[in-house]
């Protein structure tokens, strides 16, 4: 595994660079481990409805960029007190999301600094019951991208104000507020050079050697940032008005189904949520379009649906019932 420490702090460029390196990983190439930081910004999950995840007034007042990433999961707030990491490698035949493989060496790096972190839930790291890291993952073309955040010295006041957090997401854990649920690593390690020490520890535990950024990767990332990650179409996107909506929170994430039904036929479909998937959920949306909006028709079309590929960790029968409800 090769390590690359990225100096740029623009979120659109950093996400474009990550995608460029992922797409450019060829057969036989050694994996990559990236460390990067973003200036104040909001990063929304691949399947989320951006307008419903952010505090638009705060975003406008502060001039904070909002950028959509390529992976599932929920919206997060970044600033320079947040250290991001990415693993990019070949999946070696694995067809399912596996967080433990990548979070284990992160825990080892934290342990070097005296911080005893452990994996919690589907994709978090916790210290003394409080979340210090969240992760997301993408599987495509036989490759895996796993990336996550480490809250080193984040401004929690801005985090709370920037995001529109679903109350049930925290109440289900018996926690009354976001601030009570999360913590900075600096609360458990008082080093005056914590960010630098953590970066060095992560490079040691997650990679074999450090490399520089190839010039052609910078050029391609800048072009991708301009055509995708800096555009309104990608980050917000236009959606039709949906007359039918159903939403449910499952143990592995939330699913928000929206259908535009005209004369009994589904003419548009969107599936939002903070779930993870090993396959593109757009395939499911396209499968729904053109069907009559009735259980028997939907049941036939979804009979052999690969539910666990679209919704990692789900109960296939439970998901089938969710989509067949009227």
GROMACS .gro file of N, CA and C in nm, residues 9 32 46 71 84-85 90 104 110 123 139 157 164 169 197 202 212-214 219 223 225 234 272 295 305:
model
   78
    9UNK      N    1  -0.677   2.175   0.008
    9UNK     CA    2  -0.788   2.168   0.103
    9UNK      C    3  -0.922   2.206   0.039
   32UNK      N    4  -0.357   0.229  -0.273
   32UNK     CA    5  -0.324   0.365  -0.231
   32UNK      C    6  -0.391   0.397  -0.098
   46UNK      N    7  -2.392   0.995  -0.142
   46UNK     CA    8  -2.429   0.972  -0.283
   46UNK      C    9  -2.580   0.965  -0.304
   71UNK      N   10  -1.989   0.797  -0.254
   71UNK     CA   11  -2.023   0.685  -0.165
   71UNK      C   12  -2.151   0.716  -0.087
   84UNK      N   13  -0.914   1.340   0.689
   84UNK     CA   14  -0.982   1.238   0.608
   84UNK      C   15  -0.881   1.135   0.557
   85UNK      N   16  -0.926   1.013   0.546
   85UNK     CA   17  -0.841   0.906   0.493
   85UNK      C   18  -0.917   0.827   0.386
   90UNK      N   19  -0.769  -0.306  -0.516
   90UNK     CA   20  -0.850  -0.408  -0.581
   90UNK      C   21  -0.925  -0.489  -0.476
  104UNK      N   22  -0.950  -0.132   1.113
  104UNK     CA   23  -0.856  -0.194   1.208
  104UNK      C   24  -0.720  -0.125   1.209
  110UNK      N   25  -0.426   0.505   1.609
  110UNK     CA   26  -0.474   0.580   1.725
  110UNK      C   27  -0.416   0.523   1.854
  123UNK      N   28  -2.024   0.149   1.075
  123UNK     CA   29  -1.915   0.219   1.008
  123UNK      C   30  -1.846   0.325   1.092
  139UNK      N   31  -1.789  -0.002  -0.397
  139UNK     CA   32  -1.736  -0.116  -0.471
  139UNK      C   33  -1.777  -0.102  -0.616
  157UNK      N   34  -1.962   2.351   1.703
  157UNK     CA   35  -2.069   2.450   1.692
  157UNK      C   36  -2.110   2.467   1.546
  164UNK      N   37  -2.880   1.943   0.892
  164UNK     CA   38  -3.015   1.912   0.939
  164UNK      C   39  -3.016   1.765   0.975
  169UNK      N   40  -3.234   0.954   1.437
  169UNK     CA   41  -3.105   0.890   1.420
  169UNK      C   42  -3.028   0.886   1.551
  197UNK      N   43   0.125   1.426   1.436
  197UNK     CA   44   0.157   1.294   1.492
  197UNK      C   45   0.059   1.188   1.441
  202UNK      N   46  -0.064   0.717   1.101
  202UNK     CA   47  -0.149   0.655   0.999
  202UNK      C   48  -0.068   0.605   0.880
  212UNK      N   49   0.467   1.079  -0.402
  212UNK     CA   50   0.415   1.209  -0.441
  212UNK      C   51   0.304   1.194  -0.543
  213UNK      N   52   0.231   1.300  -0.568
  213UNK     CA   53   0.120   1.298  -0.663
  213UNK      C   54   0.173   1.309  -0.806
  214UNK      N   55   0.141   1.213  -0.892
  214UNK     CA   56   0.182   1.223  -1.033
  214UNK      C   57   0.119   1.345  -1.099
  219UNK      N   58  -0.373   1.695  -1.313
  219UNK     CA   59  -0.440   1.754  -1.428
  219UNK      C   60  -0.578   1.693  -1.448
  223UNK      N   61  -0.964   1.873  -1.394
  223UNK     CA   62  -1.066   1.872  -1.499
  223UNK      C   63  -1.196   1.811  -1.448
  225UNK      N   64  -1.296   1.794  -1.132
  225UNK     CA   65  -1.354   1.886  -1.034
  225UNK      C   66  -1.437   1.992  -1.104
  234UNK      N   67  -2.446   1.814  -1.011
  234UNK     CA   68  -2.399   1.699  -0.932
  234UNK      C   69  -2.430   1.718  -0.783
  272UNK      N   70  -3.352   0.791  -0.191
  272UNK     CA   71  -3.257   0.865  -0.109
  272UNK      C   72  -3.228   0.786   0.018
  295UNK      N   73  -4.916  -0.365  -0.622
  295UNK     CA   74  -4.829  -0.467  -0.564
  295UNK      C   75  -4.797  -0.584  -0.658
  305UNK      N   76  -3.476  -0.942  -0.742
  305UNK     CA   77  -3.397  -0.822  -0.715
  305UNK      C   78  -3.281  -0.853  -0.620
   0.00000   0.00000   0.00000
